[in-house]
Coordinates of C-alpha atoms and ligand atoms in Angstrom, one line a residue:
M1 CA -24.7 -2.2 17.9
K2 CA -22.7 -4.3 16.4
N3 CA -22.9 -3.0 13.1
L4 CA -22.5 0.0 15.3
K5 CA -19.2 -0.3 16.6
Q6 CA -18.0 -2.2 13.7
L7 CA -18.4 1.3 12.0
F8 CA -16.7 3.0 15.0
L9 CA -13.2 0.7 14.0
I10 CA -13.6 1.5 10.8
L11 CA -14.1 4.9 11.4
A12 CA -11.2 5.5 14.0
I13 CA -9.0 3.8 11.9
L14 CA -9.8 5.0 8.4
F15 CA -11.1 8.6 9.1
P16 CA -7.9 9.9 9.5
I17 CA -6.1 8.9 7.6
G18 CA -9.2 9.4 4.4
T19 CA -8.9 13.5 6.0
Y20 CA -5.3 13.3 6.1
I21 CA -5.3 12.9 2.4
N22 CA -7.7 14.6 1.5
A23 CA -7.1 18.3 3.0
Q24 CA -4.2 17.5 1.0
Y25 CA -5.1 17.1 -2.4
K26 CA -7.5 20.0 -2.1
A27 CA -4.8 22.3 -1.4
K28 CA -3.2 20.9 -4.2
G29 CA -3.7 17.8 -6.2
I30 CA -0.2 16.4 -5.0
I31 CA 1.1 16.0 -1.1
D32 CA 3.8 18.4 -0.1
K33 CA 4.2 18.9 3.0
T34 CA 7.9 20.1 3.2
T35 CA 11.0 18.7 3.1
S36 CA 12.6 19.8 6.3
K37 CA 11.5 17.1 8.3
Q38 CA 13.6 15.1 7.2
Q39 CA 16.5 17.3 7.7
E40 CA 15.1 17.9 11.2
T41 CA 14.2 14.0 11.7
P42 CA 17.4 12.4 10.1
K43 CA 17.3 9.8 12.2
T44 CA 14.4 8.6 9.6
Q45 CA 16.9 8.2 6.6
W46 CA 17.9 4.9 7.5
F47 CA 13.9 4.6 6.9
Q48 CA 13.6 6.4 3.8
N49 CA 16.5 4.7 2.3
A50 CA 15.5 1.2 2.8
K51 CA 12.0 1.1 0.6
F52 CA 11.7 -2.1 0.7
G53 CA 10.7 -4.5 3.9
L54 CA 9.8 -6.8 5.0
F55 CA 6.5 -7.3 7.5
I56 CA 5.7 -11.0 9.2
H57 CA 2.5 -12.0 10.9
W58 CA 3.0 -14.7 13.2
G59 CA 1.0 -16.4 15.7
L60 CA -1.5 -19.2 17.6
Y61 CA -3.6 -18.0 14.6
S62 CA -1.4 -19.4 12.0
I63 CA -2.3 -22.9 14.1
L64 CA -5.6 -22.9 12.7
G65 CA -4.5 -21.2 9.2
G66 CA -8.7 -19.9 9.3
E67 CA -10.3 -23.1 9.5
W68 CA -11.9 -24.2 13.1
N69 CA -14.2 -26.7 13.6
G70 CA -15.0 -27.8 10.2
K71 CA -15.8 -24.0 8.6
R72 CA -14.0 -22.0 6.6
Y73 CA -13.4 -17.6 7.4
Y74 CA -12.7 -16.5 4.1
G75 CA -10.2 -13.5 4.3
S76 CA -7.3 -11.7 7.1
S77 CA -6.8 -15.0 9.2
E78 CA -5.4 -13.7 12.5
W79 CA -8.6 -11.8 13.0
I80 CA -10.2 -15.7 13.4
M81 CA -10.5 -15.2 17.7
N82 CA -13.1 -12.1 16.9
R83 CA -14.4 -14.0 13.8
A84 CA -15.5 -16.9 15.4
K85 CA -15.8 -16.1 19.1
I86 CA -13.5 -18.7 19.9
P87 CA -14.3 -18.5 24.3
V88 CA -10.5 -17.5 25.9
V89 CA -10.2 -20.6 27.2
E90 CA -10.8 -22.0 24.0
Y91 CA -8.5 -20.2 22.3
S92 CA -6.0 -19.6 24.8
K93 CA -5.1 -23.9 24.3
L94 CA -4.2 -23.1 20.8
A95 CA -0.9 -22.6 22.7
Q96 CA -0.3 -26.0 23.9
Q97 CA -0.3 -26.6 20.1
F98 CA 2.9 -24.4 18.9
N99 CA 5.6 -26.1 18.5
P100 CA 7.3 -24.8 14.9
V101 CA 10.5 -26.6 15.6
K102 CA 10.9 -26.1 11.5
F103 CA 11.6 -22.5 12.1
N104 CA 14.9 -21.4 11.7
A105 CA 15.9 -16.9 12.3
A106 CA 19.1 -17.1 10.2
E107 CA 16.8 -18.7 7.9
W108 CA 14.1 -16.1 7.5
V109 CA 16.7 -13.3 8.1
K110 CA 18.5 -14.5 4.5
I111 CA 15.5 -14.3 2.8
A112 CA 14.8 -11.3 3.6
K113 CA 18.1 -10.6 2.9
E114 CA 18.2 -11.9 -0.5
A115 CA 15.1 -10.5 -1.2
G116 CA 16.9 -7.0 -1.1
M117 CA 14.7 -6.2 2.0
K118 CA 15.8 -4.3 4.7
Y119 CA 14.3 -3.9 7.1
I120 CA 11.7 -6.6 9.0
V121 CA 8.6 -6.2 11.2
I122 CA 7.2 -9.1 12.7
T123 CA 4.2 -9.9 15.3
A124 CA 5.5 -9.7 19.2
K125 CA 1.8 -8.9 19.7
H126 CA -1.2 -9.3 17.6
H127 CA -4.9 -8.4 18.2
D128 CA -5.3 -12.1 19.7
G129 CA -3.3 -11.0 23.2
F130 CA -0.5 -13.3 22.4
A131 CA 2.7 -12.5 22.9
M132 CA 5.8 -14.3 20.8
F133 CA 7.9 -13.4 23.1
D134 CA 9.5 -13.7 26.6
S135 CA 7.0 -11.1 28.1
K136 CA 7.3 -11.1 32.4
V137 CA 4.1 -9.1 32.5
S138 CA 2.3 -11.6 30.4
D139 CA 2.1 -15.6 30.9
F140 CA -0.3 -15.7 28.0
N141 CA 2.6 -15.8 25.6
I142 CA 5.4 -18.2 23.6
M143 CA 7.8 -19.1 26.9
H144 CA 4.3 -21.3 27.9
T145 CA 3.9 -23.5 24.6
P146 CA 5.3 -26.7 23.4
F147 CA 8.6 -24.2 22.0
H148 CA 9.7 -23.1 24.8
R149 CA 11.9 -20.3 22.5
D150 CA 11.5 -16.4 22.3
P151 CA 11.9 -16.2 18.0
L152 CA 12.2 -12.5 18.0
K153 CA 15.7 -12.5 20.2
E154 CA 16.4 -15.1 17.9
L155 CA 15.1 -13.1 14.8
S156 CA 17.2 -10.0 16.9
V157 CA 20.7 -11.6 16.7
A158 CA 20.0 -13.1 13.0
C159 CA 19.2 -9.1 12.3
Q160 CA 21.7 -7.4 13.2
K161 CA 24.8 -9.9 12.4
N162 CA 23.2 -9.5 8.9
N163 CA 22.7 -5.9 9.0
I164 CA 19.0 -5.5 9.0
K165 CA 16.7 -3.7 10.9
L166 CA 14.1 -5.1 13.1
G167 CA 10.8 -3.8 14.5
F168 CA 8.2 -5.1 16.0
Y169 CA 4.3 -4.4 14.6
Y170 CA 2.7 -4.9 18.5
S171 CA -1.0 -4.4 18.5
Q172 CA -1.3 -1.3 21.8
F173 CA -5.9 -1.3 22.5
L174 CA -7.2 -4.9 20.7
D175 CA -6.3 -7.5 23.0
W176 CA -9.3 -10.1 22.4
H177 CA -7.4 -12.5 26.0
E178 CA -7.6 -9.4 28.4
P179 CA -10.9 -8.6 30.1
N180 CA -10.1 -5.0 30.0
G181 CA -8.5 -4.7 26.2
G182 CA -10.2 -3.7 23.1
G183 CA -12.3 -5.4 21.0
N184 CA -13.5 -8.8 22.8
D185 CA -17.1 -8.2 23.3
W186 CA -18.2 -12.0 23.1
D187 CA -16.3 -13.3 26.4
F188 CA -16.6 -9.8 28.1
V189 CA -18.8 -6.9 28.7
E190 CA -17.3 -3.5 26.8
K191 CA -19.0 -1.4 29.2
N192 CA -17.0 -2.2 32.3
K193 CA -13.7 -2.6 29.8
D194 CA -10.9 0.0 32.1
Y195 CA -8.8 0.6 28.9
K196 CA -6.4 3.1 30.9
S197 CA -6.0 -0.5 32.7
Y198 CA -5.3 -2.3 29.8
Y199 CA -2.6 -0.1 28.8
Q200 CA -0.7 0.5 32.5
S201 CA -0.7 -3.8 33.2
K202 CA -0.3 -5.0 29.8
S203 CA 0.3 -2.8 26.5
I204 CA 3.1 -0.4 28.3
P205 CA 4.9 -2.9 29.9
Q206 CA 4.8 -5.1 27.0
I207 CA 5.9 -2.4 24.9
K208 CA 9.4 -1.4 27.2
E209 CA 10.3 -4.8 27.4
L210 CA 10.2 -5.5 23.3
L211 CA 12.4 -1.5 23.6
S212 CA 14.3 -3.0 26.4
N213 CA 15.2 -6.8 25.4
Y214 CA 15.8 -7.1 22.2
G215 CA 19.0 -4.5 21.2
P216 CA 18.3 -1.4 18.9
L217 CA 14.9 -1.5 17.2
G218 CA 14.5 -0.2 13.4
L219 CA 10.8 0.9 14.9
I220 CA 7.7 -0.1 16.6
W221 CA 4.8 -0.8 14.4
F222 CA 1.6 0.4 16.2
D223 CA -1.8 -0.5 14.7
M224 CA -5.7 0.4 15.7
P225 CA -4.9 3.5 18.4
G226 CA -8.0 3.6 21.3
G227 CA -8.0 4.4 24.8
L228 CA -5.8 7.1 24.6
S229 CA -5.8 10.5 24.2
K230 CA -3.7 13.0 22.6
E231 CA -1.5 13.6 25.6
E232 CA -2.1 10.1 26.9
T233 CA -0.2 8.6 23.4
Q234 CA 2.8 11.1 24.0
A235 CA 3.4 10.3 26.9
L236 CA 3.5 6.0 25.8
I237 CA 6.2 8.3 23.4
D238 CA 8.2 9.5 25.4
T239 CA 8.5 6.4 27.4
A240 CA 9.3 4.5 24.6
R241 CA 11.9 7.3 23.8
R242 CA 13.7 7.0 26.2
L243 CA 14.8 3.4 26.3
Q244 CA 15.5 3.6 22.7
P245 CA 15.6 7.8 21.0
N246 CA 16.2 6.2 17.6
C247 CA 13.7 4.0 17.1
L248 CA 10.6 4.8 14.4
F249 CA 6.4 5.0 15.7
S250 CA 4.6 4.0 12.9
S251 CA 1.7 6.5 12.6
R252 CA -1.2 4.2 14.1
V253 CA -0.1 5.0 17.0
G254 CA -2.3 7.8 16.5
H255 CA -3.6 10.9 17.0
G256 CA -1.7 11.8 14.6
L257 CA 1.7 11.2 16.2
G258 CA 4.2 8.9 14.9
D259 CA 7.5 9.0 13.2
F260 CA 6.6 7.8 9.3
L261 CA 3.1 7.8 7.7
D262 CA 1.4 4.6 7.3
F263 CA -2.3 4.6 4.9
G264 CA -4.8 2.0 5.4
D265 CA -3.9 -1.6 4.9
S266 CA -3.0 -2.3 1.0
E267 CA -3.2 1.6 0.1
V268 CA -0.7 3.7 -2.4
P269 CA -1.7 7.0 -2.0
A270 CA -2.8 8.9 -5.4
T271 CA 0.0 10.8 -5.3
V272 CA 3.3 11.7 -4.6
I273 CA 4.6 12.3 -0.2
K274 CA 7.8 14.2 0.6
E275 CA 7.3 12.9 4.1
P276 CA 8.7 9.6 5.5
W277 CA 5.5 7.1 4.3
E278 CA 5.2 3.4 4.0
A279 CA 2.8 1.0 2.2
I280 CA 2.0 -2.4 3.4
F281 CA 0.7 -4.9 1.3
T282 CA 0.0 -8.9 1.7
H283 CA 1.7 -11.0 -0.3
N284 CA -1.1 -12.7 -0.9
D285 CA -4.6 -11.7 0.9
S286 CA -4.8 -12.1 4.4
W287 CA -1.9 -11.2 6.7
G288 CA -1.2 -14.5 8.6
Y289 CA -0.7 -18.3 7.4
L290 CA -4.2 -18.5 5.6
K291 CA -4.6 -21.9 4.4
F292 CA -6.5 -21.6 0.7
D293 CA -5.8 -18.7 0.2
F294 CA -3.4 -18.6 -2.8
N295 CA -3.9 -15.5 -4.2
F296 CA -0.2 -15.0 -4.4
K297 CA 1.2 -11.6 -6.3
T298 CA 3.4 -12.8 -8.4
P299 CA 7.1 -11.6 -8.4
S300 CA 6.1 -9.1 -11.9
E301 CA 3.2 -7.7 -9.4
I302 CA 6.2 -7.2 -6.6
I303 CA 7.7 -5.8 -8.8
R304 CA 5.7 -3.0 -10.8
L305 CA 4.3 -1.9 -6.5
L306 CA 7.5 -1.1 -5.2
T307 CA 8.2 0.8 -8.0
N308 CA 4.9 2.6 -8.1
I309 CA 5.4 3.2 -4.2
V310 CA 8.5 4.3 -4.6
S311 CA 8.4 6.7 -7.2
K312 CA 5.7 8.4 -5.4
G313 CA 8.7 8.4 -2.2
G314 CA 7.4 5.2 -0.1
N315 CA 8.4 2.1 0.8
L316 CA 6.8 -1.0 0.5
M317 CA 6.5 -3.4 2.8
L318 CA 5.5 -6.6 2.0
N319 CA 3.9 -9.4 4.2
V320 CA 3.8 -12.8 4.6
G321 CA 2.7 -15.2 6.6
P322 CA 4.6 -18.0 8.0
K323 CA 2.9 -21.3 8.9
A324 CA 2.5 -22.8 12.7
D325 CA 5.4 -25.0 11.7
G326 CA 7.4 -22.1 11.1
T327 CA 8.2 -22.1 7.9
I328 CA 7.1 -19.4 4.8
P329 CA 5.1 -20.7 2.0
E330 CA 6.9 -22.0 -0.7
E331 CA 5.2 -19.3 -2.8
S332 CA 6.5 -16.6 -0.8
I333 CA 9.9 -17.7 -1.0
K334 CA 10.4 -17.8 -4.7
C335 CA 8.7 -14.8 -5.3
L336 CA 10.5 -12.5 -2.7
L337 CA 14.0 -14.5 -4.2
S338 CA 12.8 -13.5 -7.7
V339 CA 12.3 -9.8 -6.7
G340 CA 15.6 -10.0 -4.9
K341 CA 17.4 -11.1 -8.8
W342 CA 15.8 -8.2 -9.6
L343 CA 16.5 -5.7 -7.0
K344 CA 20.5 -7.5 -7.5
I345 CA 20.8 -5.1 -10.8
N346 CA 18.6 -3.0 -10.4
G347 CA 19.0 -1.8 -6.8
K348 CA 20.3 1.7 -7.4
A349 CA 16.9 3.3 -9.2
I350 CA 15.1 2.3 -6.1
Y351 CA 17.6 2.5 -2.3
G352 CA 18.4 5.7 -1.6
T353 CA 15.9 7.2 -4.3
T354 CA 13.3 10.1 -4.0
Y355 CA 10.3 10.5 -5.4
G356 CA 10.4 10.8 -9.2
P357 CA 9.9 14.5 -10.8
I358 CA 8.0 13.6 -14.2
A359 CA 4.7 12.5 -14.5
P360 CA 3.7 9.3 -14.4
Q361 CA 3.6 7.9 -18.5
P362 CA 2.1 5.7 -20.5
W363 CA 5.4 3.5 -20.5
G364 CA 6.0 3.8 -16.2
V365 CA 7.1 6.3 -13.2
T366 CA 10.5 7.7 -13.1
T367 CA 12.9 7.6 -9.4
L368 CA 15.9 10.5 -9.1
K369 CA 19.1 11.0 -7.7
P370 CA 20.9 13.9 -8.0
D371 CA 23.0 13.4 -10.8
K372 CA 20.8 10.4 -12.3
L373 CA 16.4 10.1 -13.3
F374 CA 16.0 6.6 -13.6
L375 CA 13.2 5.5 -16.0
H376 CA 11.1 2.8 -15.1
V377 CA 10.5 1.5 -18.1
M378 CA 7.2 -1.1 -17.7
L379 CA 5.8 -1.6 -21.3
R380 CA 7.5 -0.5 -24.6
P381 CA 6.1 1.9 -27.0
K382 CA 5.3 0.3 -30.1
N383 CA 7.6 2.1 -32.1
G384 CA 10.4 2.2 -29.5
D385 CA 10.4 5.8 -29.9
L386 CA 11.0 6.6 -25.7
I387 CA 9.3 10.3 -25.1
V388 CA 10.5 12.2 -21.9
P389 CA 8.7 15.4 -21.2
G390 CA 9.9 17.5 -18.1
V391 CA 14.0 17.0 -18.7
N392 CA 15.0 20.1 -17.3
V393 CA 18.7 19.4 -17.2
K394 CA 20.6 18.7 -20.0
V395 CA 21.0 15.4 -20.5
K396 CA 24.9 13.6 -20.7
K397 CA 24.4 9.7 -21.2
V398 CA 21.5 7.3 -21.3
W399 CA 21.9 3.8 -21.2
F400 CA 20.2 0.1 -18.8
L401 CA 21.3 0.1 -16.2
S402 CA 21.3 -4.0 -16.1
N403 CA 23.7 -4.3 -19.0
M404 CA 25.2 -0.7 -19.9
K405 CA 24.9 -0.4 -22.6
S406 CA 24.4 2.8 -23.5
L407 CA 21.3 3.8 -25.7
N408 CA 20.7 6.2 -28.3
W409 CA 18.9 10.0 -27.5
K410 CA 17.8 13.4 -28.6
Q411 CA 17.1 16.6 -26.6
N412 CA 15.0 18.8 -27.6
Q413 CA 14.7 21.4 -24.9
Q414 CA 12.3 19.4 -22.0
M415 CA 12.0 15.9 -24.5
L416 CA 14.0 13.2 -24.1
K417 CA 13.3 10.8 -26.6
V418 CA 15.7 7.3 -26.3
K419 CA 15.6 4.6 -29.1
L420 CA 14.6 1.4 -27.8
P421 CA 15.6 -2.2 -28.6
L422 CA 12.7 -4.1 -29.9
V423 CA 13.7 -6.7 -26.7
L424 CA 13.8 -5.1 -23.0
P425 CA 16.0 -6.7 -20.7
D426 CA 13.3 -7.1 -18.2
D427 CA 9.2 -7.7 -18.7
A428 CA 8.7 -6.7 -15.2
N429 CA 10.9 -3.4 -15.0
S430 CA 13.6 -2.4 -17.7
V431 CA 15.4 0.8 -15.5
I432 CA 17.0 2.8 -18.0
V433 CA 19.7 5.5 -15.8
V434 CA 19.4 8.9 -17.4
E435 CA 22.1 10.8 -16.7
Y436 CA 22.8 15.0 -16.2
T437 CA 24.1 17.7 -15.2
G438 CA 22.0 20.3 -13.4
K439 CA 19.2 20.3 -10.9
I440 CA 16.1 18.1 -12.6
S441 CA 13.0 20.3 -10.8
D442 CA 9.9 18.6 -10.6
S443 CA 8.3 21.0 -12.8
Y444 CA 6.7 18.5 -14.7
I445 CA 5.5 16.3 -11.6
D446 CA 1.2 17.5 -12.0
A447 CA 1.6 17.6 -15.8
P448 CA -1.3 16.6 -18.1
S449 CA -2.1 12.6 -18.6
V450 CA 0.1 11.5 -22.3
I451 CA -2.2 9.4 -24.5
S452 CA -0.5 8.1 -27.0
P453 CA -1.6 5.3 -29.8
Q454 CA 2.1 3.9 -29.5
F455 CA 0.5 1.5 -25.9
N456 CA -2.3 -0.5 -25.8
E457 CA -4.4 2.0 -23.7
C458 CA -3.2 4.6 -21.6
N459 CA -4.7 5.0 -18.1
L460 CA -5.7 8.8 -16.9
D461 CA -6.3 8.3 -13.2
V462 CA -8.7 11.1 -11.7
I463 CA -6.3 12.8 -9.5
K464 CA -5.3 14.1 -13.0
A465 CA -8.5 15.0 -13.7
K466 CA -9.4 18.7 -12.0
P467 CA -13.3 18.9 -10.5
T468 CA -15.8 21.2 -10.6
G469 CA -18.6 22.3 -8.5
N470 CA -19.4 19.2 -6.0
T471 CA -17.6 16.9 -7.8
K472 CA -15.1 15.8 -5.1
I473 CA -11.5 13.4 -5.5
E474 CA -10.8 11.0 -2.4
P475 CA -9.4 8.0 -1.6
I476 CA -11.9 5.1 -1.2
T477 CA -12.1 2.3 1.1
Y478 CA -13.8 -1.4 0.9
S479 CA -13.6 -4.6 1.8
F480 CA -12.7 -7.7 -0.4
Y481 CA -12.7 -10.7 2.1
F482 CA -13.7 -9.6 5.5
G483 CA -10.4 -7.5 7.2
V484 CA -9.0 -7.2 3.6
W485 CA -9.3 -3.6 2.2
K486 CA -8.6 -2.6 -0.8
H487 CA -8.5 0.4 -1.5
T488 CA -9.0 3.3 -4.7
T489 CA -9.3 7.0 -5.6
C490 CA -12.6 8.5 -7.4
A491 CA -14.3 10.8 -8.5
T492 CA -17.1 11.5 -6.6
M493 CA -20.5 13.6 -5.9
M494 CA -21.2 14.6 -9.6
Q495 CA -25.2 15.4 -9.1
S496 CA -25.7 18.1 -11.9
P497 CA -24.5 19.4 -15.1
S498 CA -22.5 21.3 -12.8
D499 CA -20.0 19.1 -11.2
S500 CA -18.0 17.8 -13.7
L501 CA -14.6 16.4 -13.9
I502 CA -12.3 18.1 -16.1
Y503 CA -8.7 16.2 -17.7
N504 CA -6.4 18.6 -19.4
V505 CA -4.7 15.4 -21.8
E506 CA -2.0 15.6 -24.6
F507 CA -2.7 13.4 -27.6
A508 CA 1.0 12.9 -28.5
E509 CA 0.1 11.9 -32.2
P510 CA -3.0 11.8 -34.6
G511 CA -4.8 9.6 -34.5
D512 CA -8.7 7.0 -33.9
Y513 CA -9.0 6.4 -30.3
K514 CA -11.8 4.6 -28.1
I515 CA -12.6 6.4 -24.5
I516 CA -13.6 4.0 -21.5
L517 CA -15.0 5.0 -18.3
E518 CA -13.9 2.5 -15.7
Y519 CA -16.9 3.2 -12.9
S520 CA -18.8 1.8 -9.9
C521 CA -23.1 2.6 -9.5
P522 CA -24.7 1.3 -7.1
I523 CA -28.2 0.2 -8.1
E524 CA -30.8 2.7 -7.2
N525 CA -27.9 5.5 -8.6
S526 CA -27.6 3.5 -12.2
K527 CA -29.6 4.7 -15.7
Q528 CA -29.1 8.2 -15.2
E529 CA -27.5 10.6 -18.0
G530 CA -24.2 11.7 -18.3
L531 CA -22.4 13.1 -21.3
L532 CA -18.9 13.3 -22.1
Q533 CA -17.1 16.3 -24.1
V534 CA -14.0 15.9 -26.4
G535 CA -13.1 18.5 -29.1
G536 CA -16.0 20.2 -29.1
Q537 CA -17.7 16.7 -29.5
K538 CA -20.9 15.3 -27.2
F539 CA -21.4 11.6 -26.2
Y540 CA -24.4 10.2 -23.7
F541 CA -24.5 6.9 -21.9
E542 CA -26.1 5.8 -19.3
T543 CA -25.0 4.4 -16.4
L544 CA -24.9 0.8 -15.3
S545 CA -25.1 -0.7 -12.2
T546 CA -22.2 -2.5 -10.4
G547 CA -24.3 -3.4 -7.7
N548 CA -24.2 -2.2 -3.5
Y549 CA -21.5 -2.7 -1.6
D550 CA -20.8 -2.7 2.4
V551 CA -18.5 -3.8 4.7
S552 CA -18.7 -6.9 3.3
R553 CA -19.6 -6.8 -0.3
P554 CA -16.2 -4.7 -2.5
L555 CA -16.7 -2.1 -4.7
M556 CA -17.4 -3.2 -8.6
F557 CA -16.4 -1.7 -11.2
I558 CA -17.2 -2.1 -14.7
Q559 CA -15.8 -0.9 -17.7
Q560 CA -18.0 1.5 -19.9
S561 CA -16.7 2.3 -24.0
V562 CA -19.1 5.8 -23.8
A563 CA -16.9 7.5 -26.8
M564 CA -14.6 6.9 -30.2
I565 CA -12.6 10.3 -31.3
T566 CA -10.7 11.7 -34.2
V567 CA -7.9 13.6 -33.2
R568 CA -6.9 15.1 -36.1
K569 CA -3.8 17.0 -34.6
A570 CA -1.3 16.0 -31.6
G571 CA -1.1 18.4 -28.7
L572 CA -3.1 19.3 -25.9
Q573 CA -7.2 18.8 -25.2
T574 CA -9.7 18.9 -22.9
I575 CA -11.8 15.7 -21.8
K576 CA -14.9 16.9 -19.9
I577 CA -17.1 14.3 -18.3
S578 CA -20.7 15.4 -16.1
P579 CA -24.0 14.9 -15.4
V580 CA -27.1 15.5 -17.2
N581 CA -29.8 16.3 -14.9
E582 CA -29.8 16.7 -11.7
G583 CA -30.1 13.2 -9.4
K584 CA -27.7 11.3 -8.0
E585 CA -24.7 10.6 -8.0
L586 CA -23.7 9.6 -11.9
F587 CA -21.0 6.9 -10.1
K588 CA -18.4 7.0 -8.6
L589 CA -15.6 6.9 -11.2
R590 CA -11.7 5.4 -10.8
R591 CA -10.1 6.2 -14.1
I592 CA -10.3 7.1 -17.6
I593 CA -9.2 4.1 -20.1
V594 CA -7.6 5.6 -24.1
K595 CA -7.0 3.0 -26.6
P596 CA -6.4 3.8 -29.5
V597 CA -8.1 2.4 -33.1
E598 CA -5.6 1.4 -35.5
Y599 CA -7.9 0.7 -39.2
K600 CA -5.9 -0.9 -42.1
F601 CA -7.4 0.1 -44.8
Ligands
H79_1 O1 -2.6 -7.0 11.0 C1 -3.5 -6.1 9.8 C2 -4.6 -6.9 10.5 O2 -4.7 -7.4 11.4 C3 -4.1 -4.6 10.6 N1 -3.6 -4.3 10.4 C4 -2.8 -5.4 9.3 C5 -1.8 -5.1 8.9 C6 -5.8 -4.5 11.1 N2 -6.7 -5.1 12.0 N3 -7.8 -4.1 12.2 N4 -7.9 -3.5 10.9 C7 -6.7 -3.8 10.7 C8 -8.8 -2.6 10.5 C9 -10.5 -3.5 11.5 C10 -11.1 -3.6 10.5 C11 -12.5 -3.0 11.4 FE1 -13.2 -4.9 11.0 C12 -13.8 -3.4 10.4 C13 -12.4 -4.3 12.4 C14 -14.0 -4.3 12.3 C15 -14.8 -3.6 11.7 C16 -13.1 -6.0 9.1 C17 -14.1 -6.2 9.2 C18 -12.8 -6.8 10.3 C19 -13.8 -6.8 11.1 C20 -15.1 -6.3 10.0

């Protein structure tokens, strides 16, 4: 029963997202919805230009930091009440301890601003039901703590002063504190619950308070829909719109409604998306403060994550989990400020741009403004020749954004070659500006992946391949720690020799290359035979097991080297993968890695 309920919840949140992406992948391999929505709804304009926001998970769970009765709960710390099945009476007592005396709204906003973030979204009420604001609807709120201040009010003042948009996270259905709220089956009996009455008596009135008492809001970040029909959800949105017509609502309001798309937690869709969207990531693994979670991303990782998201047309909202004393973990502050330093220099290539019109290259990705193409160089080709295909406009000038230094370049039809210096200005991402005249088209966005010996390895994500037979290319979600989701896109369902995956690739230079498959394969599917074909050569291999996965065990990947080839002529080539025999799913293939092999004779 418990497992069933878990499954239901997972499906509730993941299915609509998965189906949405799948349908789009099938359509074209790229998500290409009309851009007219942007013109019809210019109220999303600020959001689409903003690119980088700060997410803050802060609540009573921050006091526990993942520890209850001496036990450490690894995973998302804001779920501790659910995980440890803490009774409402016990959990409510935490309110008597909540006193974040070091909280300083101006300081938080200053950090966000210096990080180059344009909006802040903070948890007004998470699933534990505790309101982090002055609520007349329920006493289970921050005014009934020793702190006795409204941090959301203080943040709204600081944000307005600093021209930062403010948004509130509000969990509209789950509420472990309330007999009629979703999710708490350890204090309350599920079948006795009246979700509608919960919406009427707490959820909707609190949303109204948030929209009425904190000045103009950028957005409400709804999470975990449930309990309402499409019509009822629309009615909720209409009510909210009457209070603040310009406030945006996240797609997790449910039923495909909302003003911008959010995918899964920590998910970046595999392709460009042309309508407003946002990826949410947390700085370490947990959303709320977790004492023993030190898996913080480095500034360089954040810069690259942000760049990749922006090159697909989206925003990154990066989360931090402040402690119960009101301070943001030092690791997060240092990282945010470093990213901000990079953005101060390179922000022109991020803010106000649109998705990159050129297929991702081994060196990096692109973003675009009407007269400028930005090359985000994350890896330097060994010979210093940066090759940019698909430049179907007239190039005027090429220079480094960081130091304005002009670069030597040549354009041969649609191929631009830029000569790079020996050392790039920035290890994480050196931005090159290509000034052009004309109108660049994105005809090269789906171009074949380039394999070049100028890079130690070239990644061929499966999204770039064509599935045949029953092969599917689909996003896969799995759990890392409890409540910590990971997402990837894999080729699946390859069960017979006619289910194949075909890559069109372009070898930039002749040479020798090693081909590696990165895949996941449960024990019972392992030891099946697969075949990789390239340039008329056949390479057989047997699959290895990476273990089974489920809601509590992560999907693991292995890299298996299966082929060694000699490419005699630069140009297009196909790589085909298929099962040798009829059987179970061969594997879940995430990508092919091609490594140049250098022989010294
Ligand atoms: O606020 C953060 C998370 O707490 C929240 N979204 C981000 C921004 C979130 N709430 N729920 N979920 C994400 C997805 C929950 C999935 C579940 Fe489960 C699957 C709930 C029950 C089954 C994870 C796995 C939690 C318990 C088992």
